[in-house]
Tab-separated table of C-alpha atoms in Angstrom:
chain	number	residue	atom	x	y	z
V	1	UNK	CA	65.306	-184.262	-60.106
V	2	UNK	CA	65.534	-184.068	-63.884
V	3	UNK	CA	67.943	-186.287	-65.827
V	4	UNK	CA	69.572	-183.147	-67.231
V	5	UNK	CA	70.513	-181.987	-63.736
V	6	UNK	CA	72.164	-185.334	-62.989
V	7	UNK	CA	74.429	-184.819	-66.012
V	8	UNK	CA	75.978	-181.770	-64.324
V	9	UNK	CA	79.727	-182.014	-63.670
V	10	UNK	CA	79.107	-182.091	-59.909
V	11	UNK	CA	77.528	-185.524	-60.321
V	12	UNK	CA	79.713	-186.840	-63.139
V	13	UNK	CA	83.130	-186.117	-61.590
V	14	UNK	CA	82.552	-188.043	-58.324
V	15	UNK	CA	81.227	-191.074	-60.219
V	16	UNK	CA	84.193	-191.033	-62.609
V	17	UNK	CA	86.603	-190.595	-59.687
V	18	UNK	CA	85.130	-193.556	-57.783
V	19	UNK	CA	85.272	-195.738	-60.897
V	20	UNK	CA	88.850	-194.695	-61.640
V	21	UNK	CA	90.045	-195.293	-58.082
V	22	UNK	CA	88.590	-198.808	-57.867
V	23	UNK	CA	89.718	-199.685	-61.391
V	24	UNK	CA	93.276	-200.077	-60.096
V	25	UNK	CA	94.687	-197.695	-62.704
V	26	UNK	CA	96.216	-195.356	-60.118
V	27	UNK	CA	99.966	-195.414	-59.597
V	28	UNK	CA	100.779	-196.929	-62.984
V	29	UNK	CA	102.585	-193.863	-64.338
V	30	UNK	CA	102.684	-190.128	-64.735
V	31	UNK	CA	99.570	-190.030	-66.933
V	32	UNK	CA	97.526	-191.992	-64.394
V	33	UNK	CA	98.593	-189.591	-61.625
V	34	UNK	CA	97.635	-186.571	-63.775
V	35	UNK	CA	94.202	-188.106	-64.401
V	36	UNK	CA	93.841	-188.744	-60.667
V	37	UNK	CA	94.750	-185.113	-59.968
V	38	UNK	CA	92.129	-183.855	-62.439
V	39	UNK	CA	89.447	-186.105	-60.937
V	40	UNK	CA	90.468	-185.007	-57.435
V	41	UNK	CA	90.091	-181.334	-58.411
V	42	UNK	CA	86.703	-182.005	-59.990
V	43	UNK	CA	85.552	-183.878	-56.897
V	44	UNK	CA	86.638	-180.975	-54.682
V	45	UNK	CA	84.618	-178.496	-56.743
V	46	UNK	CA	81.670	-180.897	-56.695
V	47	UNK	CA	81.895	-181.184	-52.903
V	48	UNK	CA	81.709	-177.396	-52.571
V	49	UNK	CA	78.568	-177.297	-54.724
V	50	UNK	CA	76.783	-180.063	-52.803
V	51	UNK	CA	77.796	-178.548	-49.454
V	52	UNK	CA	76.191	-175.262	-50.498
V	53	UNK	CA	72.969	-177.044	-51.515
V	54	UNK	CA	72.771	-178.741	-48.118
V	55	UNK	CA	73.592	-175.467	-46.348
V	56	UNK	CA	70.760	-173.661	-48.194
V	57	UNK	CA	68.313	-176.305	-46.994
V	58	UNK	CA	69.299	-176.666	-43.337
V	59	UNK	CA	70.414	-173.061	-42.782
V	60	UNK	CA	73.200	-171.717	-40.617
V	61	UNK	CA	75.036	-172.867	-38.611
V	62	UNK	CA	73.954	-176.447	-39.406
V	63	UNK	CA	75.216	-176.378	-43.004
V	64	UNK	CA	78.759	-175.517	-42.010
V	65	UNK	CA	78.675	-178.049	-39.154
V	66	UNK	CA	77.734	-180.840	-41.574
V	67	UNK	CA	80.642	-180.036	-43.906
V	68	UNK	CA	83.127	-179.717	-41.020
V	69	UNK	CA	82.051	-183.016	-39.466
V	70	UNK	CA	82.123	-184.895	-42.782
V	71	UNK	CA	85.648	-183.743	-43.552
V	72	UNK	CA	86.853	-184.446	-40.008
V	73	UNK	CA	85.443	-187.981	-40.030
V	74	UNK	CA	87.196	-188.712	-43.301
V	75	UNK	CA	90.407	-187.107	-42.063
V	76	UNK	CA	90.297	-189.356	-38.999
V	77	UNK	CA	89.741	-192.409	-41.210
V	78	UNK	CA	92.759	-191.473	-43.347
V	79	UNK	CA	95.024	-190.909	-40.324
V	80	UNK	CA	93.970	-194.140	-38.616
V	81	UNK	CA	94.423	-196.247	-41.753
V	82	UNK	CA	97.936	-194.838	-42.295
V	83	UNK	CA	98.880	-195.261	-38.620
V	84	UNK	CA	97.730	-198.882	-38.436
V	85	UNK	CA	99.589	-199.675	-41.661
V	86	UNK	CA	102.695	-197.738	-40.658
V	87	UNK	CA	103.020	-198.972	-37.074
V	88	UNK	CA	105.799	-197.341	-35.047
V	89	UNK	CA	106.933	-195.320	-38.066
V	90	UNK	CA	103.644	-193.382	-37.925
V	91	UNK	CA	103.772	-192.315	-34.264
V	92	UNK	CA	103.951	-188.614	-35.204
V	93	UNK	CA	101.439	-188.803	-38.066
V	94	UNK	CA	98.382	-187.720	-36.073
V	95	UNK	CA	100.209	-184.810	-34.450
V	96	UNK	CA	101.724	-183.590	-37.709
V	97	UNK	CA	98.447	-183.888	-39.636
V	98	UNK	CA	96.354	-182.145	-36.984
V	99	UNK	CA	98.952	-179.396	-36.577
V	100	UNK	CA	99.168	-178.892	-40.349
V	101	UNK	CA	95.372	-178.778	-40.619
V	102	UNK	CA	95.077	-176.211	-37.821
V	103	UNK	CA	97.815	-174.001	-39.285
V	104	UNK	CA	96.328	-174.208	-42.796
V	105	UNK	CA	92.856	-173.363	-41.493
V	106	UNK	CA	93.768	-170.547	-39.097
V	107	UNK	CA	96.318	-168.868	-41.362
V	108	UNK	CA	95.461	-170.063	-44.870
V	109	UNK	CA	91.687	-170.437	-45.192
V	110	UNK	CA	90.878	-167.686	-42.710
V	111	UNK	CA	93.585	-165.393	-44.113
V	112	UNK	CA	92.419	-165.769	-47.721
V	113	UNK	CA	88.773	-165.241	-46.716
V	114	UNK	CA	89.581	-162.044	-44.839
V	115	UNK	CA	91.857	-160.774	-47.614
V	116	UNK	CA	89.388	-161.565	-50.422
V	117	UNK	CA	86.517	-159.990	-48.519
V	118	UNK	CA	88.606	-156.968	-47.598
V	119	UNK	CA	89.708	-156.342	-51.176
V	120	UNK	CA	86.127	-156.489	-52.461
V	121	UNK	CA	84.165	-154.904	-49.583
V	122	UNK	CA	86.824	-153.028	-47.551
V	123	UNK	CA	85.271	-154.182	-44.273
V	124	UNK	CA	83.126	-157.202	-43.435
V	125	UNK	CA	81.171	-157.633	-40.228
V	126	UNK	CA	80.508	-160.716	-38.109
V	127	UNK	CA	79.318	-161.586	-34.605
V	128	UNK	CA	82.214	-161.157	-32.169
V	129	UNK	CA	80.543	-163.593	-29.763
V	130	UNK	CA	80.912	-166.385	-32.326
V	131	UNK	CA	84.658	-165.787	-32.744
V	132	UNK	CA	85.161	-165.706	-28.965
V	133	UNK	CA	83.215	-168.926	-28.489
V	134	UNK	CA	85.233	-170.708	-31.177
V	135	UNK	CA	88.601	-169.461	-29.947
V	136	UNK	CA	88.006	-170.278	-26.264
V	137	UNK	CA	87.327	-173.890	-27.233
V	138	UNK	CA	90.132	-174.116	-29.816
V	139	UNK	CA	92.833	-172.665	-27.540
V	140	UNK	CA	91.932	-174.969	-24.654
V	141	UNK	CA	92.048	-178.120	-26.802
V	142	UNK	CA	95.241	-177.024	-28.571
V	143	UNK	CA	97.103	-176.548	-25.280
V	144	UNK	CA	95.823	-179.826	-23.815
V	145	UNK	CA	96.692	-181.900	-26.879
V	146	UNK	CA	99.746	-180.348	-28.557
V	147	UNK	CA	101.588	-178.392	-25.840
V	148	UNK	CA	100.973	-179.935	-22.396
V	149	UNK	CA	102.449	-183.391	-23.307
V	150	UNK	CA	105.889	-181.754	-23.431
V	151	UNK	CA	105.648	-180.784	-19.759
V	152	UNK	CA	104.172	-183.871	-18.073
V	153	UNK	CA	106.589	-186.110	-16.156
V	154	UNK	CA	104.873	-189.520	-16.028
V	155	UNK	CA	106.470	-190.452	-19.378
V	156	UNK	CA	109.686	-189.054	-20.819
V	157	UNK	CA	109.249	-187.139	-24.052
V	158	UNK	CA	106.242	-185.552	-25.766
V	159	UNK	CA	103.938	-188.435	-24.776
V	160	UNK	CA	100.937	-188.984	-22.528
V	161	UNK	CA	100.592	-192.202	-20.570
V	162	UNK	CA	97.378	-194.156	-21.056
V	163	UNK	CA	95.487	-192.540	-18.169
V	164	UNK	CA	96.459	-189.048	-19.317
V	165	UNK	CA	95.509	-189.882	-22.912
V	166	UNK	CA	92.068	-191.061	-21.807
V	167	UNK	CA	91.543	-187.934	-19.680
V	168	UNK	CA	92.568	-185.549	-22.471
V	169	UNK	CA	90.365	-187.409	-24.990
V	170	UNK	CA	87.345	-187.096	-22.693
V	171	UNK	CA	88.157	-183.412	-22.115
V	172	UNK	CA	88.226	-182.789	-25.906
V	173	UNK	CA	84.875	-184.516	-26.389
V	174	UNK	CA	83.286	-182.611	-23.503
V	175	UNK	CA	84.464	-179.245	-24.838
V	176	UNK	CA	83.374	-180.036	-28.393
V	177	UNK	CA	80.027	-181.478	-27.281
V	178	UNK	CA	79.160	-178.433	-25.158
V	179	UNK	CA	80.307	-176.170	-27.986
V	180	UNK	CA	77.900	-177.878	-30.410
V	181	UNK	CA	75.065	-177.438	-27.913
V	182	UNK	CA	75.896	-173.731	-27.617
V	183	UNK	CA	76.168	-173.353	-31.397
V	184	UNK	CA	72.963	-175.140	-32.306
V	185	UNK	CA	70.628	-174.680	-29.314
V	186	UNK	CA	71.375	-172.291	-26.470
V	187	UNK	CA	73.174	-169.489	-28.342
V	188	UNK	CA	72.562	-170.183	-32.014
V	189	UNK	CA	72.154	-166.427	-32.581
V	190	UNK	CA	75.886	-165.996	-31.866
V	191	UNK	CA	76.709	-167.644	-35.177
V	192	UNK	CA	74.203	-165.900	-37.436
V	193	UNK	CA	74.220	-162.351	-38.769
V	194	UNK	CA	70.597	-161.512	-39.467
V	195	UNK	CA	71.245	-159.404	-42.563
V	196	UNK	CA	74.032	-161.577	-44.004
V	197	UNK	CA	71.788	-163.326	-46.529
V	198	UNK	CA	69.186	-160.668	-47.385
V	199	UNK	CA	68.665	-161.754	-50.996
V	200	UNK	CA	68.824	-165.518	-50.627
V	201	UNK	CA	65.409	-167.056	-51.230
V	202	UNK	CA	66.456	-170.305	-52.901
V	203	UNK	CA	65.634	-173.380	-50.833
V	204	UNK	CA	66.253	-176.721	-52.585
V	205	UNK	CA	63.723	-179.552	-52.394
V	206	UNK	CA	64.140	-182.344	-49.858
V	207	UNK	CA	64.928	-184.816	-52.666
V	208	UNK	CA	67.674	-182.628	-54.107
V	209	UNK	CA	69.103	-182.013	-50.639
V	210	UNK	CA	69.293	-185.731	-49.846
V	211	UNK	CA	70.948	-186.457	-53.202
V	212	UNK	CA	73.431	-183.627	-52.629
V	213	UNK	CA	74.213	-184.893	-49.122
V	214	UNK	CA	74.919	-188.388	-50.486
V	215	UNK	CA	77.153	-186.950	-53.208
V	216	UNK	CA	78.850	-184.690	-50.643
V	217	UNK	CA	79.893	-187.741	-48.614
V	218	UNK	CA	80.996	-189.526	-51.817
V	219	UNK	CA	83.028	-186.490	-52.925
V	220	UNK	CA	84.775	-186.107	-49.583
V	221	UNK	CA	85.505	-189.839	-49.369
V	222	UNK	CA	86.985	-190.022	-52.860
V	223	UNK	CA	89.067	-186.875	-52.231
V	224	UNK	CA	90.642	-188.581	-49.211
V	225	UNK	CA	91.149	-191.859	-51.110
V	226	UNK	CA	92.729	-190.113	-54.101
V	227	UNK	CA	94.931	-188.050	-51.773
V	228	UNK	CA	96.042	-191.261	-50.057
V	229	UNK	CA	96.681	-192.883	-53.434
V	230	UNK	CA	98.760	-189.921	-54.590
V	231	UNK	CA	100.707	-189.721	-51.320
V	232	UNK	CA	103.565	-191.915	-52.594
V	233	UNK	CA	103.862	-189.783	-55.737
V	234	UNK	CA	103.864	-186.636	-53.628
V	235	UNK	CA	106.454	-188.151	-51.281
V	236	UNK	CA	108.744	-188.990	-54.193
V	237	UNK	CA	108.326	-185.479	-55.557
V	238	UNK	CA	109.162	-183.935	-52.173
V	239	UNK	CA	112.236	-186.155	-51.821
V	240	UNK	CA	113.418	-185.246	-55.321
V	241	UNK	CA	113.187	-181.584	-54.266
V	242	UNK	CA	115.321	-182.328	-51.206
V	243	UNK	CA	112.558	-181.106	-48.854
V	244	UNK	CA	111.805	-182.767	-45.466
V	245	UNK	CA	109.263	-185.592	-45.382
V	246	UNK	CA	106.994	-183.547	-43.086
V	247	UNK	CA	106.045	-181.461	-46.129
V	248	UNK	CA	104.080	-184.465	-47.425
V	249	UNK	CA	101.664	-184.159	-44.492
V	250	UNK	CA	101.131	-180.483	-45.230
V	251	UNK	CA	100.343	-181.178	-48.896
V	252	UNK	CA	97.935	-184.024	-48.091
V	253	UNK	CA	96.210	-181.947	-45.384
V	254	UNK	CA	95.850	-179.144	-47.917
V	255	UNK	CA	94.154	-181.455	-50.424
V	256	UNK	CA	91.763	-182.821	-47.797
V	257	UNK	CA	90.873	-179.277	-46.681
V	258	UNK	CA	90.276	-177.997	-50.230
V	259	UNK	CA	86.464	-178.483	-50.239
V	260	UNK	CA	85.769	-176.464	-47.116
V	261	UNK	CA	88.491	-173.959	-48.038
V	262	UNK	CA	86.880	-173.195	-51.387
V	263	UNK	CA	83.425	-173.068	-49.784
V	264	UNK	CA	84.675	-170.567	-47.181
V	265	UNK	CA	86.379	-168.380	-49.819
V	266	UNK	CA	83.244	-168.343	-51.998
V	267	UNK	CA	81.208	-167.285	-48.965
V	268	UNK	CA	83.638	-164.426	-48.277
V	269	UNK	CA	83.425	-163.287	-51.917
V	270	UNK	CA	79.633	-163.149	-51.516
V	271	UNK	CA	79.996	-160.988	-48.394
V	272	UNK	CA	79.010	-163.887	-46.104
V	273	UNK	CA	82.028	-163.648	-43.812
V	274	UNK	CA	80.122	-165.195	-40.892
V	275	UNK	CA	79.684	-168.387	-42.925
V	276	UNK	CA	83.420	-168.300	-43.713
V	277	UNK	CA	84.249	-168.054	-40.008
V	278	UNK	CA	81.824	-170.846	-39.166
V	279	UNK	CA	83.490	-173.071	-41.758
V	280	UNK	CA	87.094	-172.237	-40.903
V	281	UNK	CA	86.975	-172.105	-37.110
V	282	UNK	CA	84.404	-174.902	-36.898
V	283	UNK	CA	86.659	-177.145	-38.964
V	284	UNK	CA	89.704	-176.313	-36.835
V	285	UNK	CA	87.779	-177.149	-33.664
V	286	UNK	CA	86.364	-180.392	-35.088
V	287	UNK	CA	89.766	-181.383	-36.455
V	288	UNK	CA	91.457	-181.383	-33.054
V	289	UNK	CA	88.412	-182.040	-30.858
V	290	UNK	CA	87.438	-185.250	-32.652
V	291	UNK	CA	90.662	-186.470	-34.271
V	292	UNK	CA	92.739	-186.760	-31.086
V	293	UNK	CA	90.152	-188.859	-29.153
V	294	UNK	CA	89.591	-191.163	-32.160
V	295	UNK	CA	93.320	-191.652	-32.749
V	296	UNK	CA	93.901	-192.175	-29.016
V	297	UNK	CA	91.415	-195.063	-28.953
V	298	UNK	CA	93.173	-196.738	-31.895
V	299	UNK	CA	96.627	-196.240	-30.361
V	300	UNK	CA	95.485	-197.747	-27.048
V	301	UNK	CA	93.851	-200.712	-28.841
V	302	UNK	CA	96.849	-201.453	-31.076
V	303	UNK	CA	99.472	-200.391	-28.513
V	304	UNK	CA	100.926	-197.768	-30.878
V	305	UNK	CA	103.010	-195.003	-29.245
V	306	UNK	CA	101.470	-191.593	-29.925
V	307	UNK	CA	103.621	-188.465	-30.029
V	308	UNK	CA	101.459	-185.394	-29.400
V	309	UNK	CA	103.758	-182.643	-28.104
V	310	UNK	CA	105.067	-180.119	-30.627
V	311	UNK	CA	108.673	-178.945	-30.710
V	312	UNK	CA	109.603	-175.409	-29.622
V	313	UNK	CA	109.551	-173.969	-33.134
V	314	UNK	CA	106.054	-175.253	-33.837
V	315	UNK	CA	104.765	-174.083	-30.447
V	316	UNK	CA	105.997	-170.562	-31.240
V	317	UNK	CA	104.339	-170.601	-34.680
V	318	UNK	CA	101.106	-171.993	-33.229
V	319	UNK	CA	101.070	-169.373	-30.474
V	320	UNK	CA	101.698	-166.597	-32.999
V	321	UNK	CA	98.877	-167.843	-35.228
V	322	UNK	CA	96.343	-168.110	-32.403
V	323	UNK	CA	97.314	-164.689	-31.018
V	324	UNK	CA	96.987	-162.973	-34.415
V	325	UNK	CA	93.621	-164.663	-35.072
V	326	UNK	CA	92.359	-163.524	-31.651
V	327	UNK	CA	93.414	-159.926	-32.348
V	328	UNK	CA	92.025	-160.000	-35.896
V	329	UNK	CA	88.582	-161.193	-34.764
V	330	UNK	CA	88.334	-159.100	-31.592
V	331	UNK	CA	86.500	-156.123	-33.172
V	332	UNK	CA	83.781	-157.865	-35.160
V	333	UNK	CA	85.028	-156.564	-38.513
V	334	UNK	CA	87.845	-157.380	-40.904
V	335	UNK	CA	90.175	-155.635	-43.326
V	336	UNK	CA	92.935	-156.612	-45.729
V	337	UNK	CA	95.749	-156.162	-43.176
V	338	UNK	CA	94.472	-158.988	-40.970
V	339	UNK	CA	94.297	-161.337	-43.930
V	340	UNK	CA	97.753	-160.355	-45.142
V	341	UNK	CA	99.379	-160.962	-41.744
V	342	UNK	CA	97.747	-164.377	-41.449
V	343	UNK	CA	98.987	-165.370	-44.901
V	344	UNK	CA	102.516	-164.233	-43.970
V	345	UNK	CA	102.254	-166.500	-40.901
V	346	UNK	CA	101.245	-169.353	-43.205
V	347	UNK	CA	104.230	-168.655	-45.467
V	348	UNK	CA	106.522	-168.672	-42.420
V	349	UNK	CA	105.093	-172.029	-41.312
V	350	UNK	CA	105.518	-173.672	-44.736
V	351	UNK	CA	108.979	-172.123	-45.186
V	352	UNK	CA	110.176	-173.473	-41.825
V	353	UNK	CA	108.813	-176.913	-42.735
V	354	UNK	CA	110.933	-176.853	-45.902
V	355	UNK	CA	113.914	-175.100	-44.288
V	356	UNK	CA	113.780	-176.079	-40.612
């Protein structure tokens, strides 16, 4: 690569953000938090760029899988670090974060992608088999992890006992593992529309791809670290507004999901709705399919109680979201109504978090 290319903002912002975070300047005042916010935004935009470079090289659906897995791994690291530090006070953190991520992805990212694509192209077409494959896996894991704990009787409350937690974790890994095999080997054609990228001939060099992959990991890591560093500021802001503390989890989940959200929206604007679906639904599946087993292992090791079951209000909102997504993706084409309804669902979710 040329030196001039390395001076692009997508390389400069992550380096500045890493230096700023480890300088210890964060949390010293309003100005330091504003600088952190600017660097976080720049790192998010940089992550989107590097993810697209990697995706061009490896092709679909591998590019979207890489981004989804990177973000999920970092999300798990953030949740585990906060749970270990918080102890018993963080027993609902994993549930709330995963639920917020799923709701933001299914209603927010997917809704904006469908709406943006519908406004620009009226209708966009994708492989119905891909949507069905995603949703079968997502619905099964959602019920096992976030709904069923409310109805088991071995332990009172929305908990699993240790044996149940181990079983559900293994079930999540089995479903996600078989899904990846279907997506990448046996039925890869389900997740690719042959004419979706008719004019794309750019394939980056191996050197540029490796550099972009390294910077992608750096960008995602620093986004999570900056989000964690700003969490106390966000919490104070939420408390000053008089909003419930659960809103903090929604805001942090939104910041962590920004890179893949922007990448999915850009794909929809370019009439690549299949890539948008791969990003959104793949991230939702990875978020619950990998996060719950990882958190379960930590909770068993450190003997931390883990609340998984949602309350009745959240179960209703989750069921509504999944049902609308299933109907919206059942015909293999989208329009602005589907996107609008999903965004209304998102507004209802956020509103009921603020005004429960």
